[in-house]
Amino acid sequence: MEPQEQAAEPAAARWTKATVYPDMWVDPDDDPRESGSPLSSELDDERRILLDSLRSYRLTVEMKCADLDAEQLARRSVPPSTMSLLGLVRHLTEDERHVRRIMTGEDAPWLYRTGEDRDGDWNGAVADPAVVEDAFRQWRLETAATDRMVAGIDDLGTTNAGLADLGPEPGGELQLRELLISHVEEYARHCGHADLLRECVDGRVGQ
């Protein structure tokens, strides 16, 4: 006799706060990603495009996590995946530090990962308000530190002072522009995860 399957939880109804377009997170007038960049107009186009893209994806991560409690933020997607919105914030915090380690050689060791648990950023994302508070505090600190680093380098062709583990030849030279493109790609990929994670939590949809 086959063991009785556990009944699946009912799926959350799909919904959005947007009234103009049904597939948007919020209406365009309320979207902080559409409000324009605070970046200086004196920056050249390449730098502006890269930093504006990074800013938009960071805002998307924050928006996808808005209005959720600790349990919802820590809720994992589909077994055996350990992904959650809270884990995603912790993972991106580690990525911010990683960018600086590569570019400047900064002494910025992992915050959540260890030799024994290389997925500590995901595995340690538990439903505890203190863990949530720490994750967002650290993420904001690290994004600000990365922004200061980038602002202090005038030439996007500047190559890394730390060990690069990215690109076709790990350990080789990597320009700041290449590192920023990789960083934007990392955020873009995980924003796609955040879309699905949030919809699984409460059914809210939108780009």
mmCIF file of C-alpha atoms in Angstrom:
data_model
loop_
_atom_site.group_PDB
_atom_site.id
_atom_site.type_symbol
_atom_site.label_atom_id
_atom_site.label_comp_id
_atom_site.label_asym_id
_atom_site.label_seq_id
_atom_site.Cartn_x
_atom_site.Cartn_y
_atom_site.Cartn_z
ATOM 1 C CA MET A 1 0.000 0.000 0.000
ATOM 2 C CA GLU A 2 1.387 3.359 -0.998
ATOM 3 C CA PRO A 3 2.022 5.782 1.887
ATOM 4 C CA GLN A 4 -0.499 8.558 1.975
ATOM 5 C CA GLU A 5 0.877 11.711 0.458
ATOM 6 C CA GLN A 6 0.851 14.796 2.609
ATOM 7 C CA ALA A 7 -1.629 17.339 1.351
ATOM 8 C CA ALA A 8 0.044 20.326 -0.237
ATOM 9 C CA GLU A 9 -0.595 23.752 1.191
ATOM 10 C CA PRO A 10 -2.990 25.791 -0.961
ATOM 11 C CA ALA A 11 -1.199 28.158 -3.277
ATOM 12 C CA ALA A 12 -1.360 31.836 -2.426
ATOM 13 C CA ALA A 13 -3.666 33.831 -4.680
ATOM 14 C CA ARG A 14 -1.737 35.971 -7.159
ATOM 15 C CA TRP A 15 -2.080 39.698 -6.524
ATOM 16 C CA THR A 16 -0.416 43.049 -7.133
ATOM 17 C CA LYS A 17 -0.662 46.565 -5.758
ATOM 18 C CA ALA A 18 -0.403 48.011 -9.245
ATOM 19 C CA THR A 19 -3.474 49.518 -10.869
ATOM 20 C CA VAL A 20 -2.000 50.627 -14.207
ATOM 21 C CA TYR A 21 -0.426 47.361 -15.360
ATOM 22 C CA PRO A 22 -1.410 44.030 -13.780
ATOM 23 C CA ASP A 23 2.086 42.544 -13.958
ATOM 24 C CA MET A 24 3.872 45.379 -12.139
ATOM 25 C CA TRP A 25 4.921 45.484 -8.504
ATOM 26 C CA VAL A 26 3.616 49.013 -8.021
ATOM 27 C CA ASP A 27 2.370 51.742 -10.303
ATOM 28 C CA PRO A 28 5.119 53.612 -12.208
ATOM 29 C CA ASP A 29 4.590 56.806 -10.204
ATOM 30 C CA ASP A 30 5.223 54.866 -6.975
ATOM 31 C CA ASP A 31 8.229 52.892 -8.194
ATOM 32 C CA PRO A 32 11.521 54.182 -6.700
ATOM 33 C CA ARG A 33 13.413 52.531 -9.545
ATOM 34 C CA GLU A 34 11.730 54.962 -11.943
ATOM 35 C CA SER A 35 12.485 58.090 -9.930
ATOM 36 C CA GLY A 36 15.864 58.732 -11.522
ATOM 37 C CA SER A 37 19.347 58.158 -10.213
ATOM 38 C CA PRO A 38 21.044 60.394 -7.649
ATOM 39 C CA LEU A 39 24.309 59.815 -9.489
ATOM 40 C CA SER A 40 26.199 62.844 -10.745
ATOM 41 C CA SER A 41 25.510 63.878 -14.323
ATOM 42 C CA GLU A 42 29.268 64.399 -14.687
ATOM 43 C CA LEU A 43 29.833 60.640 -14.735
ATOM 44 C CA ASP A 44 30.470 59.168 -18.152
ATOM 45 C CA ASP A 45 27.729 57.066 -19.732
ATOM 46 C CA GLU A 46 29.339 53.679 -19.138
ATOM 47 C CA ARG A 47 29.746 54.247 -15.415
ATOM 48 C CA ARG A 48 26.251 55.727 -15.105
ATOM 49 C CA ILE A 49 24.645 52.779 -16.877
ATOM 50 C CA LEU A 50 26.452 50.223 -14.727
ATOM 51 C CA LEU A 51 25.710 51.973 -11.445
ATOM 52 C CA ASP A 52 22.104 52.757 -12.366
ATOM 53 C CA SER A 53 21.551 49.095 -13.188
ATOM 54 C CA LEU A 54 23.071 48.008 -9.887
ATOM 55 C CA ARG A 55 20.951 50.541 -8.019
ATOM 56 C CA SER A 56 17.773 49.287 -9.686
ATOM 57 C CA TYR A 57 18.442 45.646 -8.846
ATOM 58 C CA ARG A 58 19.319 46.453 -5.247
ATOM 59 C CA LEU A 59 16.041 48.338 -4.917
ATOM 60 C CA THR A 60 14.222 45.364 -6.426
ATOM 61 C CA VAL A 61 15.647 43.052 -3.757
ATOM 62 C CA GLU A 62 14.497 45.430 -1.027
ATOM 63 C CA MET A 63 11.039 45.775 -2.551
ATOM 64 C CA LYS A 64 10.589 42.000 -2.888
ATOM 65 C CA CYS A 65 11.294 41.621 0.833
ATOM 66 C CA ALA A 66 9.012 44.457 1.957
ATOM 67 C CA ASP A 67 6.088 43.881 4.345
ATOM 68 C CA LEU A 68 7.084 40.318 5.306
ATOM 69 C CA ASP A 69 7.750 38.971 8.787
ATOM 70 C CA ALA A 70 10.690 36.828 9.843
ATOM 71 C CA GLU A 71 8.936 33.547 9.146
ATOM 72 C CA GLN A 72 7.928 34.626 5.649
ATOM 73 C CA LEU A 73 11.395 35.950 4.815
ATOM 74 C CA ALA A 74 13.003 32.707 5.976
ATOM 75 C CA ARG A 75 10.488 30.463 4.213
ATOM 76 C CA ARG A 76 12.258 28.199 1.754
ATOM 77 C CA SER A 77 11.072 27.564 -1.760
ATOM 78 C CA VAL A 78 10.925 23.951 -2.884
ATOM 79 C CA PRO A 79 12.882 21.079 -1.291
ATOM 80 C CA PRO A 80 15.740 20.355 -1.513
ATOM 81 C CA SER A 81 16.482 24.026 -2.237
ATOM 82 C CA THR A 82 17.569 26.100 0.754
ATOM 83 C CA MET A 83 16.752 29.393 -0.967
ATOM 84 C CA SER A 84 14.723 32.010 0.867
ATOM 85 C CA LEU A 85 14.417 35.776 0.599
ATOM 86 C CA LEU A 86 16.348 36.178 3.844
ATOM 87 C CA GLY A 87 19.056 33.832 2.600
ATOM 88 C CA LEU A 88 19.184 35.848 -0.612
ATOM 89 C CA VAL A 89 19.918 39.063 1.301
ATOM 90 C CA ARG A 90 22.680 37.318 3.247
ATOM 91 C CA HIS A 91 24.084 35.838 0.035
ATOM 92 C CA LEU A 92 24.191 39.235 -1.678
ATOM 93 C CA THR A 93 25.885 40.709 1.384
ATOM 94 C CA GLU A 94 28.659 38.166 0.915
ATOM 95 C CA ASP A 95 28.833 39.090 -2.776
ATOM 96 C CA GLU A 96 29.309 42.781 -1.978
ATOM 97 C CA ARG A 97 32.288 41.923 0.212
ATOM 98 C CA HIS A 98 33.605 39.559 -2.455
ATOM 99 C CA VAL A 99 33.646 42.350 -5.041
ATOM 100 C CA ARG A 100 35.857 44.449 -2.772
ATOM 101 C CA ARG A 101 38.180 41.556 -1.971
ATOM 102 C CA ILE A 102 38.780 41.088 -5.678
ATOM 103 C CA MET A 103 39.094 44.729 -6.660
ATOM 104 C CA THR A 104 41.140 46.166 -3.815
ATOM 105 C CA GLY A 105 42.406 43.156 -1.905
ATOM 106 C CA GLU A 106 40.426 44.377 1.108
ATOM 107 C CA ASP A 107 40.500 42.114 4.145
ATOM 108 C CA ALA A 108 36.792 41.291 4.088
ATOM 109 C CA PRO A 109 36.336 37.682 5.245
ATOM 110 C CA TRP A 110 33.054 35.843 4.828
ATOM 111 C CA LEU A 111 30.369 36.844 7.310
ATOM 112 C CA TYR A 112 28.161 33.780 7.066
ATOM 113 C CA ARG A 113 30.039 31.116 5.125
ATOM 114 C CA THR A 114 32.617 28.876 6.775
ATOM 115 C CA GLY A 115 34.936 26.104 5.723
ATOM 116 C CA GLU A 116 32.523 23.650 7.285
ATOM 117 C CA ASP A 117 29.420 25.260 5.785
ATOM 118 C CA ARG A 118 29.995 26.984 2.478
ATOM 119 C CA ASP A 119 26.243 27.598 2.256
ATOM 120 C CA GLY A 120 26.057 29.271 5.650
ATOM 121 C CA ASP A 121 24.505 32.371 4.073
ATOM 122 C CA TRP A 122 21.497 30.255 3.066
ATOM 123 C CA ASN A 123 21.489 27.694 5.864
ATOM 124 C CA GLY A 124 21.681 30.282 8.623
ATOM 125 C CA ALA A 125 18.708 32.282 7.332
ATOM 126 C CA VAL A 126 16.341 31.276 10.109
ATOM 127 C CA ALA A 127 13.020 32.825 11.150
ATOM 128 C CA ASP A 128 14.402 35.025 13.909
ATOM 129 C CA PRO A 129 13.752 38.792 13.939
ATOM 130 C CA ALA A 130 17.309 39.385 15.186
ATOM 131 C CA VAL A 131 18.711 37.445 12.216
ATOM 132 C CA VAL A 132 16.529 39.472 9.858
ATOM 133 C CA GLU A 133 17.622 42.768 11.398
ATOM 134 C CA ASP A 134 21.281 41.778 11.188
ATOM 135 C CA ALA A 135 20.965 40.650 7.574
ATOM 136 C CA PHE A 136 19.499 43.913 6.312
ATOM 137 C CA ARG A 137 21.845 46.023 8.441
ATOM 138 C CA GLN A 138 24.877 44.172 7.088
ATOM 139 C CA TRP A 139 23.601 44.303 3.516
ATOM 140 C CA ARG A 140 23.166 48.083 3.665
ATOM 141 C CA LEU A 141 26.600 48.532 5.229
ATOM 142 C CA GLU A 142 28.215 46.419 2.531
ATOM 143 C CA THR A 143 26.424 48.061 -0.396
ATOM 144 C CA ALA A 144 27.506 51.468 0.908
ATOM 145 C CA ALA A 145 31.101 50.255 1.253
ATOM 146 C CA THR A 146 31.082 48.921 -2.310
ATOM 147 C CA ASP A 147 29.697 52.225 -3.583
ATOM 148 C CA ARG A 148 32.456 54.145 -1.799
ATOM 149 C CA MET A 149 35.060 51.872 -3.331
ATOM 150 C CA VAL A 150 33.712 52.367 -6.855
ATOM 151 C CA ALA A 151 33.436 56.131 -6.386
ATOM 152 C CA GLY A 152 37.083 56.236 -5.363
ATOM 153 C CA ILE A 153 38.294 54.643 -8.617
ATOM 154 C CA ASP A 154 38.232 57.042 -11.553
ATOM 155 C CA ASP A 155 39.150 54.617 -14.324
ATOM 156 C CA LEU A 156 36.859 51.669 -15.057
ATOM 157 C CA GLY A 157 39.867 50.025 -16.680
ATOM 158 C CA THR A 158 41.630 49.750 -13.321
ATOM 159 C CA THR A 159 42.573 46.138 -12.688
ATOM 160 C CA ASN A 160 42.138 44.119 -9.524
ATOM 161 C CA ALA A 161 44.608 44.176 -6.655
ATOM 162 C CA GLY A 162 43.094 41.083 -5.029
ATOM 163 C CA LEU A 163 42.797 37.537 -6.293
ATOM 164 C CA ALA A 164 40.172 37.200 -9.037
ATOM 165 C CA ASP A 165 38.157 34.000 -9.165
ATOM 166 C CA LEU A 166 35.920 35.269 -11.967
ATOM 167 C CA GLY A 167 36.266 35.361 -15.720
ATOM 168 C CA PRO A 168 37.706 32.882 -18.195
ATOM 169 C CA GLU A 169 41.088 32.786 -16.415
ATOM 170 C CA PRO A 170 40.684 32.766 -12.614
ATOM 171 C CA GLY A 171 43.616 34.443 -10.945
ATOM 172 C CA GLY A 172 44.171 36.815 -13.866
ATOM 173 C CA GLU A 173 43.548 40.499 -14.375
ATOM 174 C CA LEU A 174 40.008 41.810 -14.193
ATOM 175 C CA GLN A 175 38.980 45.378 -14.956
ATOM 176 C CA LEU A 176 36.597 47.235 -12.680
ATOM 177 C CA ARG A 177 34.074 47.437 -15.544
ATOM 178 C CA GLU A 178 34.135 43.639 -15.882
ATOM 179 C CA LEU A 179 33.691 43.200 -12.148
ATOM 180 C CA LEU A 180 30.738 45.603 -12.090
ATOM 181 C CA ILE A 181 29.103 43.775 -15.003
ATOM 182 C CA SER A 182 29.507 40.504 -13.122
ATOM 183 C CA HIS A 183 28.045 42.108 -9.984
ATOM 184 C CA VAL A 184 25.029 43.430 -11.907
ATOM 185 C CA GLU A 185 24.534 39.981 -13.445
ATOM 186 C CA GLU A 186 24.588 38.385 -9.994
ATOM 187 C CA TYR A 187 21.880 40.740 -8.747
ATOM 188 C CA ALA A 188 19.806 40.273 -11.912
ATOM 189 C CA ARG A 189 19.917 36.485 -11.575
ATOM 190 C CA HIS A 190 18.887 36.586 -7.940
ATOM 191 C CA CYS A 191 16.124 39.118 -8.580
ATOM 192 C CA GLY A 192 14.573 36.437 -10.777
ATOM 193 C CA HIS A 193 14.752 34.077 -7.807
ATOM 194 C CA ALA A 194 13.229 36.779 -5.606
ATOM 195 C CA ASP A 195 10.249 37.084 -7.974
ATOM 196 C CA LEU A 196 9.387 33.431 -7.492
ATOM 197 C CA LEU A 197 10.220 33.316 -3.790
ATOM 198 C CA ARG A 198 7.923 36.243 -3.057
ATOM 199 C CA GLU A 199 5.085 34.828 -5.131
ATOM 200 C CA CYS A 200 5.388 31.550 -3.198
ATOM 201 C CA VAL A 201 5.131 33.425 0.111
ATOM 202 C CA ASP A 202 2.039 35.562 -0.426
ATOM 203 C CA GLY A 203 1.191 35.512 -4.128
ATOM 204 C CA ARG A 204 2.389 39.023 -4.849
ATOM 205 C CA VAL A 205 3.675 39.441 -8.402
ATOM 206 C CA GLY A 206 5.421 42.151 -10.375
ATOM 207 C CA GLN A 207 8.740 42.952 -11.944
#
